[in-house]
Tab-separated table of N, CA and C in Angstrom:
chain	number	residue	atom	x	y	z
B	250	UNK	N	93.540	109.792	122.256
B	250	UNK	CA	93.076	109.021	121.116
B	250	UNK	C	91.691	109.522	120.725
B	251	UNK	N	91.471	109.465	119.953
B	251	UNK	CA	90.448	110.463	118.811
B	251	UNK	C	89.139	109.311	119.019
B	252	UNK	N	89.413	107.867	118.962
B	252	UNK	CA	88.673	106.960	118.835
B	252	UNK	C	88.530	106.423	120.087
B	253	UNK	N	87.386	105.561	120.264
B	253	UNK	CA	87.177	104.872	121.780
B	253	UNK	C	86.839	103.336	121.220
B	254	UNK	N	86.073	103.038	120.333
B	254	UNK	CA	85.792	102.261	119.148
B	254	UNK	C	85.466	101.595	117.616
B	255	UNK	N	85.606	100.714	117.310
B	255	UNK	CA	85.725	100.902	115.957
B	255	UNK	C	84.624	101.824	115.481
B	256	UNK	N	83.060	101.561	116.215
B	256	UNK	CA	81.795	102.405	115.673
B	256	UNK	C	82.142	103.818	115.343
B	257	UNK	N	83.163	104.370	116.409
B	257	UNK	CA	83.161	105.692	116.061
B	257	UNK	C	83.847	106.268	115.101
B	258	UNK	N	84.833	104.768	114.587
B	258	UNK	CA	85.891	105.219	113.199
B	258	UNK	C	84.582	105.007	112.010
B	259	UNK	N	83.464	104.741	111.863
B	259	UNK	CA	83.045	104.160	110.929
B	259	UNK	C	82.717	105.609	109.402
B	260	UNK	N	82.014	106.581	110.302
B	260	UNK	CA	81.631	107.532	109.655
B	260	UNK	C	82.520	108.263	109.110
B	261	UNK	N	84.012	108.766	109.686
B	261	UNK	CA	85.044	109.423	109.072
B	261	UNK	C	85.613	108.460	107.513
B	262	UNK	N	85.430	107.291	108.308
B	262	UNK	CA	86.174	106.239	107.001
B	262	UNK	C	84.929	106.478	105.880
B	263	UNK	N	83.539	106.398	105.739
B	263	UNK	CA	82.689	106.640	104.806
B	263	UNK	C	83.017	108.122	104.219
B	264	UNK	N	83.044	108.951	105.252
B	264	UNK	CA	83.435	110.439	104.011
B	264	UNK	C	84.074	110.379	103.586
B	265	UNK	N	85.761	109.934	103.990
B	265	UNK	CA	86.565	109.742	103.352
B	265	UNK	C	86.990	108.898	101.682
B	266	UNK	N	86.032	108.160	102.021
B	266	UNK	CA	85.719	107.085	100.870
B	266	UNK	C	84.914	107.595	99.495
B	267	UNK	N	83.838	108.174	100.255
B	267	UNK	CA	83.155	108.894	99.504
B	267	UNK	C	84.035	109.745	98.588
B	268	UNK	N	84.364	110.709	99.629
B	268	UNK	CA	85.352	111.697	98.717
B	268	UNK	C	85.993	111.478	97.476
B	269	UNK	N	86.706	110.354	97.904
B	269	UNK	CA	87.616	109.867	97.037
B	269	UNK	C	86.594	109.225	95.526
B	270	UNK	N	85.867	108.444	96.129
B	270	UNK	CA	85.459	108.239	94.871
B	270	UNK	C	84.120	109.179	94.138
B	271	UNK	N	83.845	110.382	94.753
B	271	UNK	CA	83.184	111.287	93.564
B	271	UNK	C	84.711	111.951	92.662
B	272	UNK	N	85.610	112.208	93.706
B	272	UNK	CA	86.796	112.961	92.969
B	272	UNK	C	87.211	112.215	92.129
B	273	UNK	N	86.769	110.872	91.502
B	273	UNK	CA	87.709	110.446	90.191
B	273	UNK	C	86.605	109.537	89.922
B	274	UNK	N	84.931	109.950	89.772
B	274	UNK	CA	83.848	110.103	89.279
B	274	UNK	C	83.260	108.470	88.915
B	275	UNK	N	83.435	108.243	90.087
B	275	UNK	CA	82.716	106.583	90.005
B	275	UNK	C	81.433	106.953	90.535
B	276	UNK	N	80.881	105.683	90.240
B	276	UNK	CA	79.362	105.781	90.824
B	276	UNK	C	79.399	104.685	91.787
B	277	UNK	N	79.152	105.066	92.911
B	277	UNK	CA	79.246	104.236	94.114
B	277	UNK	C	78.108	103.895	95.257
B	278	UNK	N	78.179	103.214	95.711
B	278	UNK	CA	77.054	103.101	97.390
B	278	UNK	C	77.898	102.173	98.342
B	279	UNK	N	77.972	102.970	99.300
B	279	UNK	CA	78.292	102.515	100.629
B	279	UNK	C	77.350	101.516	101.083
B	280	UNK	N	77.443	100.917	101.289
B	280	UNK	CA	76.856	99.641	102.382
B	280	UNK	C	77.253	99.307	103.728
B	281	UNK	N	76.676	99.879	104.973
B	281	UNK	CA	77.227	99.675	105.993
B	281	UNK	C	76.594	98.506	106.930
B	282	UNK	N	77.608	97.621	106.273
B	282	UNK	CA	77.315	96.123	106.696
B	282	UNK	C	77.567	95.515	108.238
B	283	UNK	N	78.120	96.423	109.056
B	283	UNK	CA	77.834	96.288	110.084
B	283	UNK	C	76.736	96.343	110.933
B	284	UNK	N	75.945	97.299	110.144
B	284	UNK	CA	74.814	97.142	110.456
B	284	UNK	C	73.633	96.154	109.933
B	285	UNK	N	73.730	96.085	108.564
B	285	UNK	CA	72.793	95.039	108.341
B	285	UNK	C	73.389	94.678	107.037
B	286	UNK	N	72.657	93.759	105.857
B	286	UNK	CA	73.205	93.489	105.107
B	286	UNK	C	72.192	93.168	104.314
B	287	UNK	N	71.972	94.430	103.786
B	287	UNK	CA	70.132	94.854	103.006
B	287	UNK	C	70.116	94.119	102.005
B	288	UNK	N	69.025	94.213	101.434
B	288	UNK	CA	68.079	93.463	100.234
B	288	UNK	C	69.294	94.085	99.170
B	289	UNK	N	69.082	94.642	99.216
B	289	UNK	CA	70.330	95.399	97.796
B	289	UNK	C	71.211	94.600	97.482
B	290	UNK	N	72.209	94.192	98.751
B	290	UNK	CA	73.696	93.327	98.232
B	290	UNK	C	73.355	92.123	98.814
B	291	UNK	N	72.204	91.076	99.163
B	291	UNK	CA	71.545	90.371	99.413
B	291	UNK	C	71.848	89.579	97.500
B	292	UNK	N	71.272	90.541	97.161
B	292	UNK	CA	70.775	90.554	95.410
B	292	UNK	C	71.918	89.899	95.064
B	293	UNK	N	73.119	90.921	95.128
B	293	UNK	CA	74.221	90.990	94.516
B	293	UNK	C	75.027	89.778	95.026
B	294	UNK	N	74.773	89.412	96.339
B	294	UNK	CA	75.938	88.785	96.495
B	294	UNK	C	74.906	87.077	97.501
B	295	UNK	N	74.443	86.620	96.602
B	295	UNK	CA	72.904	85.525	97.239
B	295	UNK	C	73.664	84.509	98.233
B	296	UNK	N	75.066	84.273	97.449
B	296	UNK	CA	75.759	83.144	98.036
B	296	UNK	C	76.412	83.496	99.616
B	297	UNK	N	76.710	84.719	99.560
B	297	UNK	CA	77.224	85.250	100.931
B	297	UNK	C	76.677	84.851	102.026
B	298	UNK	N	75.641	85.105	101.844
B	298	UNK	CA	74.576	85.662	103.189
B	298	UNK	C	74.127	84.067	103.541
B	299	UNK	N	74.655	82.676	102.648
B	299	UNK	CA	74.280	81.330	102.756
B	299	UNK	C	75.721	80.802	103.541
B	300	UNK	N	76.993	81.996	103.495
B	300	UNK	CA	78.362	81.396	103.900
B	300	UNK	C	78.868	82.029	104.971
B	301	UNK	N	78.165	83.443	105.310
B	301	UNK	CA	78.699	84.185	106.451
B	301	UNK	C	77.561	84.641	107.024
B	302	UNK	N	77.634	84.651	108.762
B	302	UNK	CA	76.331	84.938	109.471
B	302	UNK	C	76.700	86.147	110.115
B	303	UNK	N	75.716	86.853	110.728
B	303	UNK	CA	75.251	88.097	110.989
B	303	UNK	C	76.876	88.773	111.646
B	304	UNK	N	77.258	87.901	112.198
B	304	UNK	CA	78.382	88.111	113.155
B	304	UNK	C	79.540	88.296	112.587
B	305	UNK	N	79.418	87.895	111.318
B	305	UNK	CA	80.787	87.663	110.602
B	305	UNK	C	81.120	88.712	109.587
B	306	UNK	N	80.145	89.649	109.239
B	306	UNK	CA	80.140	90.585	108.005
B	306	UNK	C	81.105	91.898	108.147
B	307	UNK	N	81.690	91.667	107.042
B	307	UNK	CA	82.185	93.331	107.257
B	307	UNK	C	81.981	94.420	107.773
B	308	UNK	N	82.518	95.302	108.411
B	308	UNK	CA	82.328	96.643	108.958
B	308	UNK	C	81.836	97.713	107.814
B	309	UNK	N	82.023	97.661	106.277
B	309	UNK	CA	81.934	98.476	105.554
B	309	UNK	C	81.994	98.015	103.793
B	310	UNK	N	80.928	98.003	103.057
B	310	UNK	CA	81.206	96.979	102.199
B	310	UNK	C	80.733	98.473	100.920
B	311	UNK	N	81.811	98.710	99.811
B	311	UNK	CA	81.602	99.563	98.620
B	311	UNK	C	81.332	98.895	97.405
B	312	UNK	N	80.481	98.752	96.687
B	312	UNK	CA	80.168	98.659	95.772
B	312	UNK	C	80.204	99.984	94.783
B	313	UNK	N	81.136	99.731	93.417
B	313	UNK	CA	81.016	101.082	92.709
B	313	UNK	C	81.159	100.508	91.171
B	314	UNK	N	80.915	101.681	90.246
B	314	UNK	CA	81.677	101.018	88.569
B	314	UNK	C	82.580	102.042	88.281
B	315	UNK	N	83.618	101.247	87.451
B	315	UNK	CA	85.110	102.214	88.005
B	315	UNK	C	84.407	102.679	86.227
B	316	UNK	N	85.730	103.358	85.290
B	316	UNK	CA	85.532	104.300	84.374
B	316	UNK	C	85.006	102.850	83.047
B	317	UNK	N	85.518	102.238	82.826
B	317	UNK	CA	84.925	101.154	81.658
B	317	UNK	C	84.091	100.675	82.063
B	318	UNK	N	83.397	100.712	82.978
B	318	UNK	CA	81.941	100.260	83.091
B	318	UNK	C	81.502	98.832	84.210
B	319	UNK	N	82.954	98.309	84.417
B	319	UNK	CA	82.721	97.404	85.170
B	319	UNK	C	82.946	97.770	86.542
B	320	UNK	N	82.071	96.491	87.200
B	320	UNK	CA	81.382	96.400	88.620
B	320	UNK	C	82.084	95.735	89.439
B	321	UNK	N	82.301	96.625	91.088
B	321	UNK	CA	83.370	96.154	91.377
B	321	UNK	C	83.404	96.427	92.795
B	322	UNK	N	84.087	95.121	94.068
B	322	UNK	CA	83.688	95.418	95.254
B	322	UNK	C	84.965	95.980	95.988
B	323	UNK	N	84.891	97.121	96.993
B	323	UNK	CA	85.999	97.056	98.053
B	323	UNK	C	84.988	96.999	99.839
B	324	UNK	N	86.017	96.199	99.927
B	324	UNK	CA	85.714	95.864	101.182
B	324	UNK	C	86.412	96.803	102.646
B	325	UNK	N	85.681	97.112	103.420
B	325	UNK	CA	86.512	98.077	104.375
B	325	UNK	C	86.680	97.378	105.791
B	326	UNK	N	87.410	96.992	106.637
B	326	UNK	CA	87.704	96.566	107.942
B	326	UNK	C	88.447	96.900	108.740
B	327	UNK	N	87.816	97.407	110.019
B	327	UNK	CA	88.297	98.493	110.912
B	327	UNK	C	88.693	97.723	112.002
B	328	UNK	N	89.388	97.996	112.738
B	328	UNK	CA	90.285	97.931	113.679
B	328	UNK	C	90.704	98.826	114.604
B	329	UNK	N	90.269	99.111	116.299
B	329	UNK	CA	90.868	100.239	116.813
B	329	UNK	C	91.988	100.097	117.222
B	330	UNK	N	92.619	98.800	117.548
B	330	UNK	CA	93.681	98.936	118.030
B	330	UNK	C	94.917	98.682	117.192
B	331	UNK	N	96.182	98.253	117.210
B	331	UNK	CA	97.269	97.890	116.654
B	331	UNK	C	97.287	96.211	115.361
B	332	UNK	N	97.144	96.405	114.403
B	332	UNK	CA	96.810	95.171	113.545
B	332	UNK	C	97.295	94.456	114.017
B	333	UNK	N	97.284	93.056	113.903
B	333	UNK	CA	97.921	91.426	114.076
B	333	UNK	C	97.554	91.026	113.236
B	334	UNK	N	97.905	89.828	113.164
B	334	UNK	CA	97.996	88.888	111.717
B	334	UNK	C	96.882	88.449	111.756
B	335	UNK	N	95.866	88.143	112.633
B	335	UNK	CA	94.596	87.475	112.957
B	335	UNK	C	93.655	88.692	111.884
B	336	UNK	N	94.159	89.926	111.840
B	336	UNK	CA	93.429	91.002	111.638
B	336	UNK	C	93.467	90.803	109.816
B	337	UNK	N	94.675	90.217	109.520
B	337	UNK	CA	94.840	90.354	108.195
B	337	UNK	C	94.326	89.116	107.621
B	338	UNK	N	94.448	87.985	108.193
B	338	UNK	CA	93.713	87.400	108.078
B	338	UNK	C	92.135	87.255	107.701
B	339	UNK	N	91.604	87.888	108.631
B	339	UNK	CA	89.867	87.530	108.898
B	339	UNK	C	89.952	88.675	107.389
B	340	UNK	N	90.326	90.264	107.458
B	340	UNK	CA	90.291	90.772	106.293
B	340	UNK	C	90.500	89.959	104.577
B	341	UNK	N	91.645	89.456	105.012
B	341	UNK	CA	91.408	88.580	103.264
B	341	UNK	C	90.580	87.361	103.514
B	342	UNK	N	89.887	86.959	104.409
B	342	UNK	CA	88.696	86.103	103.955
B	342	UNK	C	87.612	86.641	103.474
B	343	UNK	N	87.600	87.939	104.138
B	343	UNK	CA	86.268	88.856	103.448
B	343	UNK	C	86.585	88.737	101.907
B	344	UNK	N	87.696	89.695	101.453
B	344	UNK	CA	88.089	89.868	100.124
B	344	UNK	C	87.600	88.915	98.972
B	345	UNK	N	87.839	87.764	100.010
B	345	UNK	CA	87.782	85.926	98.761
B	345	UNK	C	86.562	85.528	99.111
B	346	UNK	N	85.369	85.752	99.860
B	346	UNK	CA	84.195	85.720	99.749
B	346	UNK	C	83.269	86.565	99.624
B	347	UNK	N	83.630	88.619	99.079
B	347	UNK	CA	83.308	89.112	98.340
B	347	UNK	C	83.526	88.674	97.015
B	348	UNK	N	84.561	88.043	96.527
B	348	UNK	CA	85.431	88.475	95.224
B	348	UNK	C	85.773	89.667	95.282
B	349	UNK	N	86.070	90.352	96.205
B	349	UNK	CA	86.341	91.654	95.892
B	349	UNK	C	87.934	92.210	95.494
B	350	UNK	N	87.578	93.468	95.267
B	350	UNK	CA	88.656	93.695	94.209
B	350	UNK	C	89.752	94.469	94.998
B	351	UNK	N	89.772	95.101	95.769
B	351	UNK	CA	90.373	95.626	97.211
B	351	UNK	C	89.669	95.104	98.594
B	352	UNK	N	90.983	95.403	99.424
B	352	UNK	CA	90.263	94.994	100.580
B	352	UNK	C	91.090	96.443	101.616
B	353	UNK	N	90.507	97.539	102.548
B	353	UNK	CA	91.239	98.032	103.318
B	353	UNK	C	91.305	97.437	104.451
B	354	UNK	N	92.547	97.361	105.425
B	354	UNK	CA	92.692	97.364	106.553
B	354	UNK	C	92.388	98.519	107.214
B	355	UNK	N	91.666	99.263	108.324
B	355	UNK	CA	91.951	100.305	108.718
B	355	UNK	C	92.106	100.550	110.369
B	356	UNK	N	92.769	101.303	110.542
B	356	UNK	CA	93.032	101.456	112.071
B	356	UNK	C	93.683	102.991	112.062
B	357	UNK	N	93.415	103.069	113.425
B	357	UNK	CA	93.936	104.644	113.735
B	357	UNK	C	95.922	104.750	114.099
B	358	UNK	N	95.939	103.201	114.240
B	358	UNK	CA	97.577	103.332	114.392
B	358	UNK	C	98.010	102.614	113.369
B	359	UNK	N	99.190	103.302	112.898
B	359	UNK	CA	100.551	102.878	111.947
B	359	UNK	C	100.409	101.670	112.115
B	360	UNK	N	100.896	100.441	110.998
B	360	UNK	CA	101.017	99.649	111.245
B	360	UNK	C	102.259	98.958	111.037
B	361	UNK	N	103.019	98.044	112.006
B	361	UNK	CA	104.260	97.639	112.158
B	361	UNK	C	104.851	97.352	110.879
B	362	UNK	N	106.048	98.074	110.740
B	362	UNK	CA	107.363	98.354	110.222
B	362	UNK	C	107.309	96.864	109.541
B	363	UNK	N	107.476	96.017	110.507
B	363	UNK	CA	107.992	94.590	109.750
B	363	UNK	C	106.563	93.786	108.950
B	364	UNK	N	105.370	93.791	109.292
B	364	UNK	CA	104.771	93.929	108.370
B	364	UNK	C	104.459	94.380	106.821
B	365	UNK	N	105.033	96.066	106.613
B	365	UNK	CA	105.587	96.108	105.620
B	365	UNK	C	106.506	95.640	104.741
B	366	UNK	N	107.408	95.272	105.694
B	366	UNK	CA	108.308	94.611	105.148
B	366	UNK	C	108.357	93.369	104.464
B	367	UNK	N	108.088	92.537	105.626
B	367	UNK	CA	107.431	91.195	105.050
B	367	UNK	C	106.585	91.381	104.223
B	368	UNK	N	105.728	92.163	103.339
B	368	UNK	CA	104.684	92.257	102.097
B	368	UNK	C	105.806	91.967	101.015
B	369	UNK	N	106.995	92.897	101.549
B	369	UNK	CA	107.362	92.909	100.287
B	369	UNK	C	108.547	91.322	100.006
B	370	UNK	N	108.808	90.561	100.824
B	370	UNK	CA	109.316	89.970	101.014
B	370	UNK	C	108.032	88.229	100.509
B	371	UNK	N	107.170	88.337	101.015
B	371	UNK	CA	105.954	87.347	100.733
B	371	UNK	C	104.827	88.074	100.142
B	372	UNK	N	104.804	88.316	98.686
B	372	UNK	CA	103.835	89.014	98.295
B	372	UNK	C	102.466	88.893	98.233
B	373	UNK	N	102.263	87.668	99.000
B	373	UNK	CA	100.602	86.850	99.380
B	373	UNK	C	100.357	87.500	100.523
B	374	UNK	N	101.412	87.808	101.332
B	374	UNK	CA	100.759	88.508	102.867
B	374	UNK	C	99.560	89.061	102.683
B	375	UNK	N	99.988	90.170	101.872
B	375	UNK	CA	98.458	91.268	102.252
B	375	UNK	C	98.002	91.052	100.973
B	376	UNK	N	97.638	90.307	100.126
B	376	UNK	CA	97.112	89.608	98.870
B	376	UNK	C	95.952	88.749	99.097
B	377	UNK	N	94.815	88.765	98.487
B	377	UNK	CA	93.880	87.624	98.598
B	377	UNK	C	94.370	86.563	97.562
B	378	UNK	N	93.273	85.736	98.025
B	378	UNK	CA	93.575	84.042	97.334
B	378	UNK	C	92.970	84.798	95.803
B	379	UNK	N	92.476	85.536	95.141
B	379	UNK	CA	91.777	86.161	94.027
B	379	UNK	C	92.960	87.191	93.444
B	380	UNK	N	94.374	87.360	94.364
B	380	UNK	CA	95.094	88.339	93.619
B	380	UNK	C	94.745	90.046	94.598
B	381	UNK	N	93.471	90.195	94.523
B	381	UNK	CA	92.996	91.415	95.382
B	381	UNK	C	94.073	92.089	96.479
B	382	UNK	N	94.509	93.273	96.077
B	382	UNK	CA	95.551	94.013	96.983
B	382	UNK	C	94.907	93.846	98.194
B	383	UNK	N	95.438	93.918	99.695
B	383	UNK	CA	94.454	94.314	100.683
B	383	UNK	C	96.171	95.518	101.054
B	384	UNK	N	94.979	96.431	101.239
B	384	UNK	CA	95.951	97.489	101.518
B	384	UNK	C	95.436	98.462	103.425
B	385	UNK	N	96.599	98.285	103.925
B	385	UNK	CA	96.686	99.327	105.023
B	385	UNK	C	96.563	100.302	105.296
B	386	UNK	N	95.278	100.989	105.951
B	386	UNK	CA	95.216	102.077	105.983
B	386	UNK	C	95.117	102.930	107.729
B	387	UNK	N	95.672	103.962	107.788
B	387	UNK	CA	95.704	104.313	109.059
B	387	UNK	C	94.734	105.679	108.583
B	388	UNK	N	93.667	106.067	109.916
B	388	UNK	CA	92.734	106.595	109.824
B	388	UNK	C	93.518	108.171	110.675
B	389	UNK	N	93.621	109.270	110.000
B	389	UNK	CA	94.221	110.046	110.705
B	389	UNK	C	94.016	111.375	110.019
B	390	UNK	N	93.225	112.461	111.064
B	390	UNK	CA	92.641	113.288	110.877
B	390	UNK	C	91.877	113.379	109.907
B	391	UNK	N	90.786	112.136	110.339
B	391	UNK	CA	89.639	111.895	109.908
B	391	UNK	C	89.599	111.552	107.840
B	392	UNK	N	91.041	111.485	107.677
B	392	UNK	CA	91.361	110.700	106.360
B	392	UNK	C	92.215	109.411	106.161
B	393	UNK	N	91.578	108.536	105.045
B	393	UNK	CA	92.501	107.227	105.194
B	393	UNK	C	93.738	107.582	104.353
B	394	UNK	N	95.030	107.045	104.907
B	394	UNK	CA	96.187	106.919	104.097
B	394	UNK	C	96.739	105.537	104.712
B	395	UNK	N	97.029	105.134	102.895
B	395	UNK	CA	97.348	103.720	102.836
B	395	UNK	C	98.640	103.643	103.468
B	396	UNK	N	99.292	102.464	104.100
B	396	UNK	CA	100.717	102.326	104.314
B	396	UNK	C	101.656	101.291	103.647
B	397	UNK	N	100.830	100.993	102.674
B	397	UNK	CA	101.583	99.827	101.917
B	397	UNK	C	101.532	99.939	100.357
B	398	UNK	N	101.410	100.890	100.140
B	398	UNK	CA	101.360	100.905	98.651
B	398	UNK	C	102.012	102.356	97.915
B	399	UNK	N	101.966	102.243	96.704
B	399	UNK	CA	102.730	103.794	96.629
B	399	UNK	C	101.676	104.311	95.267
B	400	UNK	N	101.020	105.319	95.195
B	400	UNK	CA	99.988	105.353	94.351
B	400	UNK	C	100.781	106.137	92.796
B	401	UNK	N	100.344	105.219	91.750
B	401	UNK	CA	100.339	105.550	90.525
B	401	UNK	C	99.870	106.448	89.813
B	402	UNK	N	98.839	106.055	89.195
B	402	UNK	CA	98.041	107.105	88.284
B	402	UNK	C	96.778	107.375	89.044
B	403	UNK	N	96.941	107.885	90.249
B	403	UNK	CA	95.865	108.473	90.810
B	403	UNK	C	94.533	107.878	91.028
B	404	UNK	N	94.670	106.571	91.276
B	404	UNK	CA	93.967	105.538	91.793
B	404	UNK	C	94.337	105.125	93.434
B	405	UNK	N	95.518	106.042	94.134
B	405	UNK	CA	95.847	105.058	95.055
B	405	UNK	C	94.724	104.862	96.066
B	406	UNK	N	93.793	105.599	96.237
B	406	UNK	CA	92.974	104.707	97.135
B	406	UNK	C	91.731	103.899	96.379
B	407	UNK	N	91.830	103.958	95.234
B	407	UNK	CA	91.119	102.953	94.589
B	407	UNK	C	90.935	101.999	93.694
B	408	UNK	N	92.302	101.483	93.477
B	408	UNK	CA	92.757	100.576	93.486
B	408	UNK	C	92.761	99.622	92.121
Protein backbone atom coordinates (compact mmCIF):
# COMPACT_ATOMS: atom_id res chain seq x y z
CA UNK A 1 0.00 0.00 0.00
CA UNK A 2 1.34 3.29 -1.30
CA UNK A 3 -0.33 5.05 1.79
CA UNK A 4 0.23 4.55 5.63
CA UNK A 5 -2.18 7.62 6.31
CA UNK A 6 -4.59 9.88 5.27
CA UNK A 7 -1.63 12.85 5.72
CA UNK A 8 0.27 11.16 3.21
CA UNK A 9 -2.75 10.99 0.62
CA UNK A 10 -3.12 14.73 1.10
CA UNK A 11 -0.51 16.20 -1.35
CA UNK A 12 -1.10 13.76 -4.39
CA UNK A 13 -4.95 14.63 -4.02
CA UNK A 14 -3.89 18.62 -4.20
CA UNK A 15 -1.84 18.10 -7.53
CA UNK A 16 -4.23 16.24 -8.77
CA UNK A 17 -6.88 18.80 -8.19
CA UNK A 18 -4.87 21.39 -9.18
CA UNK A 19 -4.28 19.88 -12.44
CA UNK A 20 -7.53 19.48 -13.20
CA UNK A 21 -8.61 22.70 -12.56
CA UNK A 22 -5.82 24.88 -14.46
CA UNK A 23 -6.68 22.32 -17.44
CA UNK A 24 -10.25 23.73 -17.87
CA UNK A 25 -8.96 27.28 -16.60
CA UNK A 26 -10.65 28.11 -13.33
CA UNK A 27 -9.17 30.22 -10.90
CA UNK A 28 -8.76 28.39 -7.78
CA UNK A 29 -7.01 28.09 -4.09
CA UNK A 30 -6.59 25.14 -2.21
CA UNK A 31 -7.19 25.46 1.39
CA UNK A 32 -5.72 22.86 3.45
CA UNK A 33 -8.05 22.79 6.21
CA UNK A 34 -6.66 20.20 7.99
CA UNK A 35 -4.34 22.14 8.90
CA UNK A 36 -5.82 25.29 9.83
CA UNK A 37 -8.63 27.25 8.69
CA UNK A 38 -7.03 30.75 7.76
CA UNK A 39 -8.27 34.25 7.82
CA UNK A 40 -9.09 33.87 4.09
CA UNK A 41 -12.11 31.30 4.34
CA UNK A 42 -12.66 32.54 7.94
CA UNK A 43 -13.95 35.67 5.66
CA UNK A 44 -15.78 33.58 3.38
CA UNK A 45 -17.37 31.29 5.36
CA UNK A 46 -17.90 33.51 9.26
CA UNK A 47 -20.73 31.14 10.15
CA UNK A 48 -18.61 27.91 9.93
CA UNK A 49 -15.95 28.41 12.15
CA UNK A 50 -19.18 29.45 14.90
CA UNK A 51 -20.67 25.62 13.87
CA UNK A 52 -17.64 23.38 13.45
CA UNK A 53 -14.52 23.14 15.80
CA UNK A 54 -10.97 22.59 15.08
CA UNK A 55 -11.55 18.83 15.11
CA UNK A 56 -14.25 18.71 12.83
CA UNK A 57 -12.96 20.50 9.54
CA UNK A 58 -12.31 19.09 6.40
CA UNK A 59 -9.18 17.48 5.19
CA UNK A 60 -9.17 19.73 2.02
CA UNK A 61 -11.42 22.62 1.24
CA UNK A 62 -11.34 24.30 -2.86
CA UNK A 63 -12.57 27.32 -3.42
CA UNK A 64 -12.61 28.34 -7.29
CA UNK A 65 -14.86 30.51 -10.08
CA UNK A 66 -15.97 28.12 -12.65
CA UNK A 67 -16.30 29.87 -16.47
CA UNK A 68 -19.53 32.47 -15.80
CA UNK A 69 -18.03 33.92 -13.08
CA UNK A 70 -19.59 32.35 -10.21
CA UNK A 71 -18.09 31.27 -6.85
CA UNK A 72 -18.02 28.03 -5.80
CA UNK A 73 -16.97 25.39 -3.05
CA UNK A 74 -15.66 21.64 -3.36
CA UNK A 75 -14.98 20.00 -0.51
CA UNK A 76 -12.31 17.07 -0.34
CA UNK A 77 -12.41 14.07 2.38
CA UNK A 78 -9.95 11.48 2.68
CA UNK A 79 -10.11 8.26 3.95
CA UNK A 80 -7.29 5.53 4.11
CA UNK A 81 -9.11 2.78 4.56
CA UNK A 82 -12.32 1.08 2.92
CA UNK A 83 -15.49 3.76 2.99
CA UNK A 84 -18.56 3.04 5.36
CA UNK A 85 -21.54 4.81 5.56
CA UNK A 86 -20.30 6.77 8.68
CA UNK A 87 -17.71 8.06 6.00
CA UNK A 88 -20.46 9.28 3.71
CA UNK A 89 -22.12 10.58 6.08
CA UNK A 90 -19.71 12.94 8.09
CA UNK A 91 -18.72 13.89 4.14
CA UNK A 92 -22.26 15.26 3.27
CA UNK A 93 -22.40 17.18 6.47
CA UNK A 94 -19.38 19.00 5.33
CA UNK A 95 -21.06 19.63 1.84
CA UNK A 96 -24.42 21.23 3.75
CA UNK A 97 -22.32 23.33 5.99
CA UNK A 98 -20.01 24.49 3.23
CA UNK A 99 -22.97 24.96 0.84
CA UNK A 100 -20.79 23.44 -1.24
CA UNK A 101 -21.22 22.52 -4.61
CA UNK A 102 -19.30 19.05 -4.75
CA UNK A 103 -18.19 17.05 -2.19
CA UNK A 104 -15.21 14.18 -2.93
CA UNK A 105 -14.97 11.09 -1.09
CA UNK A 106 -11.45 9.89 -1.40
CA UNK A 107 -9.63 6.78 -0.54
CA UNK A 108 -6.99 4.63 -2.01
CA UNK A 109 -9.50 1.62 -2.24
CA UNK A 110 -12.44 0.99 -4.68
CA UNK A 111 -15.37 1.49 -3.16
CA UNK A 112 -18.07 -1.30 -2.60
CA UNK A 113 -19.98 -2.49 -5.57
CA UNK A 114 -23.28 -2.20 -3.61
CA UNK A 115 -22.77 1.21 -2.69
CA UNK A 116 -22.82 2.08 -6.18
CA UNK A 117 -25.51 0.51 -6.60
CA UNK A 118 -27.62 1.66 -4.02
CA UNK A 119 -26.79 5.51 -5.42
CA UNK A 120 -28.48 4.56 -8.09
CA UNK A 121 -31.30 2.98 -6.49
CA UNK A 122 -31.66 6.03 -3.52
CA UNK A 123 -30.47 8.99 -5.26
CA UNK A 124 -29.94 11.01 -1.80
CA UNK A 125 -27.22 8.45 -0.81
CA UNK A 126 -24.31 10.24 -2.08
CA UNK A 127 -26.38 13.64 -2.51
CA UNK A 128 -26.33 16.50 -0.01
CA UNK A 129 -29.38 17.99 1.72
CA UNK A 130 -28.41 21.21 -0.99
CA UNK A 131 -28.67 18.69 -4.07
CA UNK A 132 -24.55 18.76 -4.16
CA UNK A 133 -23.21 15.48 -5.96
CA UNK A 134 -20.76 13.90 -3.42
CA UNK A 135 -18.80 11.84 -5.64
CA UNK A 136 -16.23 8.80 -5.00
CA UNK A 137 -13.04 8.96 -5.63
CA UNK A 138 -10.25 6.33 -5.42
CA UNK A 139 -6.72 7.81 -5.23
CA UNK A 140 -4.54 5.69 -7.60
CA UNK A 141 -1.28 6.37 -9.00
CA UNK A 142 -1.23 9.43 -7.43
CA UNK A 143 -4.58 10.56 -9.54
CA UNK A 144 -8.24 10.87 -8.42
CA UNK A 145 -10.82 8.83 -10.43
CA UNK A 146 -14.33 9.16 -9.56
CA UNK A 147 -16.39 5.83 -9.11
CA UNK A 148 -19.74 7.03 -9.29
CA UNK A 149 -20.32 9.16 -11.94
CA UNK A 150 -19.80 9.06 -15.68
CA UNK A 151 -18.30 12.40 -16.99
CA UNK A 152 -20.07 14.56 -19.64
CA UNK A 153 -18.78 17.55 -21.11
CA UNK A 154 -15.53 17.40 -19.55
CA UNK A 155 -16.29 18.57 -16.20
CA UNK A 156 -16.11 15.12 -14.64
CA UNK A 157 -13.98 16.00 -11.93
CA UNK A 158 -15.48 19.26 -11.56
CA UNK A 159 -18.56 19.02 -11.34
Amino acid sequence: RMYNQETDMYEDIIESISKKMAFYGYRYKVFRTWKTFDQELKEMYPNVIATLNKETLPDITVCYVDKTGNKRCLIIEVKIGQLIVKDIAQAKMYGDIFDADSVLLVSPIQIRKSFIEFSFVNKNFLRCTNTAQLYTCVLENKQLQTQNCFPADGRWILW
